mmCIF file of C-alpha atoms in Angstrom:
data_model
loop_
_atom_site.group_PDB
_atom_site.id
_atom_site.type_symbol
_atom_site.label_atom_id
_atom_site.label_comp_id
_atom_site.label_asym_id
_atom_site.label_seq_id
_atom_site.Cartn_x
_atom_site.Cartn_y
_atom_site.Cartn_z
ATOM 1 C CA UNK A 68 0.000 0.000 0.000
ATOM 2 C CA UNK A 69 2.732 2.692 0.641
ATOM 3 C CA UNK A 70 4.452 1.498 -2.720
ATOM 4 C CA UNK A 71 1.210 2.144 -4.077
ATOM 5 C CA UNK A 72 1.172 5.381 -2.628
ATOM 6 C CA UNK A 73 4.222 6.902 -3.669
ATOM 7 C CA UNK A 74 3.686 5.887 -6.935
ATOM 8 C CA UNK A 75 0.232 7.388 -7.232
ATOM 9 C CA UNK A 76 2.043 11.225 -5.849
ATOM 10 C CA UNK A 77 4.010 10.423 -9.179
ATOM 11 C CA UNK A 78 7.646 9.081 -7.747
ATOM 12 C CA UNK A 79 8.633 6.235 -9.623
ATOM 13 C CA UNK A 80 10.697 3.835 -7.479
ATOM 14 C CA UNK A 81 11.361 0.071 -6.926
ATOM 15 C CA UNK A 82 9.051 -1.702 -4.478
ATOM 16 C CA UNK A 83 12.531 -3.490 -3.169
ATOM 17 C CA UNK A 84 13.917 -0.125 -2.308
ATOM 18 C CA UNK A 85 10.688 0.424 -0.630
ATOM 19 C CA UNK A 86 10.251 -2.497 1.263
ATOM 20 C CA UNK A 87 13.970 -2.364 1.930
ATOM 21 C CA UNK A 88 13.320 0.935 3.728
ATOM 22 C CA UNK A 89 10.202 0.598 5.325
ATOM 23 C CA UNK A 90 12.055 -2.716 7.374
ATOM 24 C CA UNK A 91 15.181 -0.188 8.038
ATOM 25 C CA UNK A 92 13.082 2.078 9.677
ATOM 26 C CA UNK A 93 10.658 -0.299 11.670
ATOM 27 C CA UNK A 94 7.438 0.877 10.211
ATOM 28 C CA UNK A 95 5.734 -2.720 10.252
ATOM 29 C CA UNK A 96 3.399 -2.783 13.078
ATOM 30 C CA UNK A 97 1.853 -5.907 14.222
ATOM 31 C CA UNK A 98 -1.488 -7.102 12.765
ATOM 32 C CA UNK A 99 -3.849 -9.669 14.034
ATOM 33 C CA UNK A 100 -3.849 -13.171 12.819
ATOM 34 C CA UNK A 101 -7.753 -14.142 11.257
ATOM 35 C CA UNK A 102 -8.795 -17.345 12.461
ATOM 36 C CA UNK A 103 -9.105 -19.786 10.145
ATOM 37 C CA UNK A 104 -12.698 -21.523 10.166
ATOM 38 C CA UNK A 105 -14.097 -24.025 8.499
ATOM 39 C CA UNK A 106 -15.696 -22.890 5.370
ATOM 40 C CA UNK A 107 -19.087 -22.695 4.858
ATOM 41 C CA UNK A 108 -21.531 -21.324 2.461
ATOM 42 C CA UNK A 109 -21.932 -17.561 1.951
ATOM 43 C CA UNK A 110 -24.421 -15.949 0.304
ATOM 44 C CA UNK A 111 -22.595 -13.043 -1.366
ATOM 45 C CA UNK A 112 -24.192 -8.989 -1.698
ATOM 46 C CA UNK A 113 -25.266 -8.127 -4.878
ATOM 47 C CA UNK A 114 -23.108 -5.851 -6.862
ATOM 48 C CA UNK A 115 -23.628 -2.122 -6.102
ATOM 49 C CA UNK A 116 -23.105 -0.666 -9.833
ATOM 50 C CA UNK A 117 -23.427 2.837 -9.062
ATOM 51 C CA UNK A 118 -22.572 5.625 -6.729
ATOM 52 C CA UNK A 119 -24.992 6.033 -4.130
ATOM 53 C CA UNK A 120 -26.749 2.506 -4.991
ATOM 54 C CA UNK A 121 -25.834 1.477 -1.589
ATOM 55 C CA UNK A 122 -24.105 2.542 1.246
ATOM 56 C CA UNK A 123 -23.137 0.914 4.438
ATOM 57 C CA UNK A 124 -22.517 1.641 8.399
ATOM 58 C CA UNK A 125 -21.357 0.361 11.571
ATOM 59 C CA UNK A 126 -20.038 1.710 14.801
ATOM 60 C CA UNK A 127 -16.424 1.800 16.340
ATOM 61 C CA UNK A 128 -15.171 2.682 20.282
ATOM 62 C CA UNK A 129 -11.939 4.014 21.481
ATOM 63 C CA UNK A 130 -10.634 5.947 24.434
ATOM 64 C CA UNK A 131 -8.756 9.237 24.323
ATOM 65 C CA UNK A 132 -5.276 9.566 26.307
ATOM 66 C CA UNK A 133 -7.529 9.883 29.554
ATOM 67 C CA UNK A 134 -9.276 6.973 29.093
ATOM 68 C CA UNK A 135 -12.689 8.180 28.630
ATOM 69 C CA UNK A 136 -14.534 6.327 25.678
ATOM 70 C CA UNK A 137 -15.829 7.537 22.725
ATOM 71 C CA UNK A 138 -17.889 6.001 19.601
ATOM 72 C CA UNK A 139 -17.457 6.532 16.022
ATOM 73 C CA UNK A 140 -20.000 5.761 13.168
ATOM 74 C CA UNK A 141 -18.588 4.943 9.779
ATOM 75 C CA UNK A 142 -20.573 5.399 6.287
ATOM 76 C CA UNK A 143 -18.915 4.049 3.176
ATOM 77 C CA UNK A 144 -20.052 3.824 -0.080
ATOM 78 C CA UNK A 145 -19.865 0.175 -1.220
ATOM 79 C CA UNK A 146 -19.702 0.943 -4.702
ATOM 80 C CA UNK A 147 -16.894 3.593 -4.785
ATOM 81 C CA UNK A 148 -15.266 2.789 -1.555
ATOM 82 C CA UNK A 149 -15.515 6.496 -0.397
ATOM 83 C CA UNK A 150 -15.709 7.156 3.275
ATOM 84 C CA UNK A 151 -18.753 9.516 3.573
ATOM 85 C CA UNK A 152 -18.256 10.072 7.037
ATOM 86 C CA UNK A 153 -16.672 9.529 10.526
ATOM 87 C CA UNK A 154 -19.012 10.574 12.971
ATOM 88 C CA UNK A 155 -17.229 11.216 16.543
ATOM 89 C CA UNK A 156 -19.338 11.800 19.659
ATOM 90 C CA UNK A 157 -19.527 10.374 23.215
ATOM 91 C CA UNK A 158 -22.819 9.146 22.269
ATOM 92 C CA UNK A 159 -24.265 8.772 18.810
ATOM 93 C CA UNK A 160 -28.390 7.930 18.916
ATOM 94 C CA UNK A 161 -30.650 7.149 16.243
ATOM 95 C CA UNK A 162 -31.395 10.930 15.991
ATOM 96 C CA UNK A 163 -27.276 11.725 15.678
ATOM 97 C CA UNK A 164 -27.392 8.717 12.419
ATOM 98 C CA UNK A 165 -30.211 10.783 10.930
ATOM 99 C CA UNK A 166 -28.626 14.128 10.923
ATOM 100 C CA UNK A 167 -25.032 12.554 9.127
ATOM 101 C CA UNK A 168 -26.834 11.008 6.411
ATOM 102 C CA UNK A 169 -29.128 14.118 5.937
ATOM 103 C CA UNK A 170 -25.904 15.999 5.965
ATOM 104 C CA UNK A 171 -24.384 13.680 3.334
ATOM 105 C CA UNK A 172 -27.172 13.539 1.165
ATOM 106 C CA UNK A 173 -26.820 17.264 0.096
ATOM 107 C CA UNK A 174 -24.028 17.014 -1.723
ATOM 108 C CA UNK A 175 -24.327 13.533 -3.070
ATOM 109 C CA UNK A 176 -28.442 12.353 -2.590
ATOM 110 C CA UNK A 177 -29.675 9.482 -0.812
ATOM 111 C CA UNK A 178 -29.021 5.892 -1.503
ATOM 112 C CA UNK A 179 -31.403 2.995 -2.538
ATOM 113 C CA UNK A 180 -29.673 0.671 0.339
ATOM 114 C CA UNK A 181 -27.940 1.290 3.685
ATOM 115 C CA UNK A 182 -26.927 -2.072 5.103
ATOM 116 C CA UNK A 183 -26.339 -2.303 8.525
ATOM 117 C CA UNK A 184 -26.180 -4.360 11.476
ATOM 118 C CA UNK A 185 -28.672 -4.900 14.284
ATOM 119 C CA UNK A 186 -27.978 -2.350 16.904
ATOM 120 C CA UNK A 187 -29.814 -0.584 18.375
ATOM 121 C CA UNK A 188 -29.549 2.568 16.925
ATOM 122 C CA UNK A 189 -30.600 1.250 13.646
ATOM 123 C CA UNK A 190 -33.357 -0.833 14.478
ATOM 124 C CA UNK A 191 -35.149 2.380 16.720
ATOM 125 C CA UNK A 192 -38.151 4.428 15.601
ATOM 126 C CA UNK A 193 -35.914 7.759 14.737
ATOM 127 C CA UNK A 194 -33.789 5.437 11.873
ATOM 128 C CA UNK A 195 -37.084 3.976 10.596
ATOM 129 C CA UNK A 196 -38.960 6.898 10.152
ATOM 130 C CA UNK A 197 -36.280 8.815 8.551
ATOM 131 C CA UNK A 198 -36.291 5.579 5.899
ATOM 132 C CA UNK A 199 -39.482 5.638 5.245
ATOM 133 C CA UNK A 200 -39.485 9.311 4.530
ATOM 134 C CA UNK A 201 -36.660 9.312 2.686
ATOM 135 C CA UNK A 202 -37.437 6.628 0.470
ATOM 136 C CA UNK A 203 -34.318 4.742 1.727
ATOM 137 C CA UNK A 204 -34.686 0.616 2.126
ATOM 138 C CA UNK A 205 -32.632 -0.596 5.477
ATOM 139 C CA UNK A 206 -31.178 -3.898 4.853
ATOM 140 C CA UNK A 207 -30.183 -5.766 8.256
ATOM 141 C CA UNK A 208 -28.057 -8.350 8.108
ATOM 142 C CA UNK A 209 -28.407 -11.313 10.199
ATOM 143 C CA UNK A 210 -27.323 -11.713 13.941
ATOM 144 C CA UNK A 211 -23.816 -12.173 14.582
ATOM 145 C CA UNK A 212 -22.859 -12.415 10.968
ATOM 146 C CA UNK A 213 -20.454 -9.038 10.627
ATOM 147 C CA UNK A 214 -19.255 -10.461 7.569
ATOM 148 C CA UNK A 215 -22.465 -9.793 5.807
ATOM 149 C CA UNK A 216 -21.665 -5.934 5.899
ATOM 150 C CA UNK A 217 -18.398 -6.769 4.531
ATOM 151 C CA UNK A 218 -17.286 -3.342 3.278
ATOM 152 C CA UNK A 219 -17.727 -1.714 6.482
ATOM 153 C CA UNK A 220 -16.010 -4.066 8.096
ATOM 154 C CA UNK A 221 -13.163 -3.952 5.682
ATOM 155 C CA UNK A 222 -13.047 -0.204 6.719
ATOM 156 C CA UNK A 223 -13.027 -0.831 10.046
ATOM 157 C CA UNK A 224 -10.057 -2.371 9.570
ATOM 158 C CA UNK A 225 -8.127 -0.066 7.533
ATOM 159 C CA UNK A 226 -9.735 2.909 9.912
ATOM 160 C CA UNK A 227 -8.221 0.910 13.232
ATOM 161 C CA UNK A 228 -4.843 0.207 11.727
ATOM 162 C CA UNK A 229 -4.148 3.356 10.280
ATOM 163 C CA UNK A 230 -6.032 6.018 12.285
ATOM 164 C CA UNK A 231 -7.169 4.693 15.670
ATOM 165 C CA UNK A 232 -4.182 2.752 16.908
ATOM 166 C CA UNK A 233 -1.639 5.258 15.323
ATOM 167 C CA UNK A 234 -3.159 8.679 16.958
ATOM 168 C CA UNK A 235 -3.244 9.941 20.636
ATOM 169 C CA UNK A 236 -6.367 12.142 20.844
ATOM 170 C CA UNK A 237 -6.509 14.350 23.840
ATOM 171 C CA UNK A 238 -10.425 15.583 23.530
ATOM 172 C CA UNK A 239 -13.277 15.027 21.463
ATOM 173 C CA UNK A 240 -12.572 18.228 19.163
ATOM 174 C CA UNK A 241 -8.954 16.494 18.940
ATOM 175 C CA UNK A 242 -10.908 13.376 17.654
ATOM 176 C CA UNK A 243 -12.709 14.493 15.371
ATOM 177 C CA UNK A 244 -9.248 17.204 13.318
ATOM 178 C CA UNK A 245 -7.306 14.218 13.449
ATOM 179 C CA UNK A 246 -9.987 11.964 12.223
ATOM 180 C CA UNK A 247 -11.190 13.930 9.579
ATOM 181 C CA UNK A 248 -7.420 14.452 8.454
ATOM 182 C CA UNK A 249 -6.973 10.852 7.588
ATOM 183 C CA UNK A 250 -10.419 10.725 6.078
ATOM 184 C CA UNK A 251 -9.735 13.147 3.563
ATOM 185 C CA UNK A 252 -6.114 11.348 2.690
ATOM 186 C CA UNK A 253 -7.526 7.987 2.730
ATOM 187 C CA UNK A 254 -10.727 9.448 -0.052
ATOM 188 C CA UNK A 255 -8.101 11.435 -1.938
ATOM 189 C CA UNK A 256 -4.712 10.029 -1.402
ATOM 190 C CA UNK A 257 -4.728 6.439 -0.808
ATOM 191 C CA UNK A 258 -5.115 3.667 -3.874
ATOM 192 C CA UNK A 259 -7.252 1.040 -3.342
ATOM 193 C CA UNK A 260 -6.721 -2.369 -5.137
ATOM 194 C CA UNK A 261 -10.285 -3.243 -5.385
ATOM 195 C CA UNK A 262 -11.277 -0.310 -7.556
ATOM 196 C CA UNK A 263 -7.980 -0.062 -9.828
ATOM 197 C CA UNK A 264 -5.462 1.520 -7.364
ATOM 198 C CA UNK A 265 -6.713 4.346 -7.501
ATOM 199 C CA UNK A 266 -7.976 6.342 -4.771
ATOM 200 C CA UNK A 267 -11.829 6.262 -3.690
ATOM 201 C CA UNK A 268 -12.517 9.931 -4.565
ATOM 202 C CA UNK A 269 -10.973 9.725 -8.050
ATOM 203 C CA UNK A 270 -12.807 6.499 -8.733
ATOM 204 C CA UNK A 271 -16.072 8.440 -7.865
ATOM 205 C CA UNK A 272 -15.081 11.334 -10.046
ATOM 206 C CA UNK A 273 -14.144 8.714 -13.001
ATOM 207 C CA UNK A 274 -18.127 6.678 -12.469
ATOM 208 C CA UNK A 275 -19.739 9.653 -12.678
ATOM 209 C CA UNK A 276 -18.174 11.344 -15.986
ATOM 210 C CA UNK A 277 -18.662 7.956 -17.375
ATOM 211 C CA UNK A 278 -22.433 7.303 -16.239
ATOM 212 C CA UNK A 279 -23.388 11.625 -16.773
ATOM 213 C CA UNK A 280 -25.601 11.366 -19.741
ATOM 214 C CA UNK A 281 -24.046 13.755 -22.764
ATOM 215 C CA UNK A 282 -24.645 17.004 -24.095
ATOM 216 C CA UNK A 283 -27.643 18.182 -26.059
ATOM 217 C CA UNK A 284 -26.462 17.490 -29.906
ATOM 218 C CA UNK A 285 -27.723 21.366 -29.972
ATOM 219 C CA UNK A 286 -25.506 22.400 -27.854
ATOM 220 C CA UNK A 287 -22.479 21.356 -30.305
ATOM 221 C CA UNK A 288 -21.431 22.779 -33.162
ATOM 222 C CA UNK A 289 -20.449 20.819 -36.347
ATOM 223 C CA UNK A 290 -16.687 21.766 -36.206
ATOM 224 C CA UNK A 291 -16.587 20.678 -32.187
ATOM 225 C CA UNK A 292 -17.496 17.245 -31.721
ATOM 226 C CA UNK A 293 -15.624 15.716 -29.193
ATOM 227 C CA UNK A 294 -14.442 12.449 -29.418
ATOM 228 C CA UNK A 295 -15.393 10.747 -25.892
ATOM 229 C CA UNK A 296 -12.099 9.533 -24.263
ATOM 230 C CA UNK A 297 -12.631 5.915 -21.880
ATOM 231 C CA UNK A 298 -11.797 6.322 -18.574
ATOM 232 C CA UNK A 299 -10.922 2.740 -17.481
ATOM 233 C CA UNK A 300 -11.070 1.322 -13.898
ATOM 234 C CA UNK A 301 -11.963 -2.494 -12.375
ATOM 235 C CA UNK A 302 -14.081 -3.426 -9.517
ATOM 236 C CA UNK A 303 -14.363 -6.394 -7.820
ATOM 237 C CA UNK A 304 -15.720 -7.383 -5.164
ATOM 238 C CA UNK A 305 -13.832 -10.308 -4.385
ATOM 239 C CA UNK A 306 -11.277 -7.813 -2.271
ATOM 240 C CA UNK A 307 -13.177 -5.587 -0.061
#
């Protein structure tokens, strides 16, 4: 991922020189092992082929230097892999969940689908009303099957390795500068494999030019047709 990164700020350099570094210096940090279960059979999402087709959240905790706990709510795009938001607060209701996607929705819209899980928040009267006004469908997945929101969770990940258990926050304001920070460089700076290696917000950008519908023929004169240009980019979802 950091040889990705490099590459994508335009330095062209050997990933042996990079990996040859980044042991030098002692930048590895120590990830957790997954558990290897016995396979079973999954019953996979179905492709989200646009931007804003569906959209996905889940909470996170952690504890400033004090120790005092705080929550954070995560909404991704599943289709684009943006990070919508990181919500910070010391408690985050139903009502809180309404106001962030309200707030997201008026720069991009609302979605067709938000999967979540089964918390509380979701499942309460302020989250279902505010779907059913909003013409938004709320797709829970089943009881302790995380896995079935598997692009938030994927996230969550990436957000806890790279965010949470590499910052000190001091305060809640604290929180939420630093958080925002590495929301903005992880939307606009970092590549992601599933979508091309390229980052999230540049992905978005890319979908929509490609999906915009064109020009009134009015609109163009004869000399200044413009010969449409293919943006390419790959998405998979078999690496979330």
């Amino acid at each position: 991922m950091m040889l990705d990164r490099i590459r994508w700020r335009g330095t062209l350099v050997n990933h042996k020189r990079v990996y040859r570094l980044y042991r030098q210096e002692g930048l590895q940090l120590p990830r957790r092992r997954r558990k290897y279960l016995r396979s079973v059979r999954r019953q996979p999402l179905t492709p989200a082929l646009n931007v804003n087709a569906r959209w996905s959240m889940d909470f996170m905790s952690d504890a400033f230097s004090d120790g005092r706990k705080f929550r954070v709510l995560n909404v991704i795009d599943d289709f684009s892999r943006e990070s919508l938001a990181i919500e910070v607060g010391a408690s985050l209701p139903g009502i809180v969940v309404t106001r962030v996607l309200d707030r997201i929705a008026t720069t991009r819209g609302y979605p067709a689908v938000i999967v979540v899980d089964n918390g509380p928040e979701f499942r309460g009267r302020e989250m279902d009303a505010w779907a059913c006004r909003k013409g938004v469908r709320l797709h829970f997945i089943d009881p302790g099957k995380p896995m079935q929101n598997g692009f938030v969770e994927s996230f969550n990940d990436k957000f806890r390795y790279g965010c949470l258990n590499a910052e000190y926050f001091v305060g809640l304001e604290d929180a939420r500068r630093r958080i925002e920070a590495w929301r903005h460089d992880y939307n606009e700076q970092r590549p992601h494999r599933s979508i091309g290696r390229i980052p999230p917000a540049v992905f978005a950008r890319r979908a929509a030019a490609l999906q915009s519908p064109p020009a009134p023929s009015g609109l163009l004169r004869n000399d200044s047709i413009v010969t449409p240009i293919g943006v390419g980019f790959v998405h998979s979802d078999s690496d979330r």
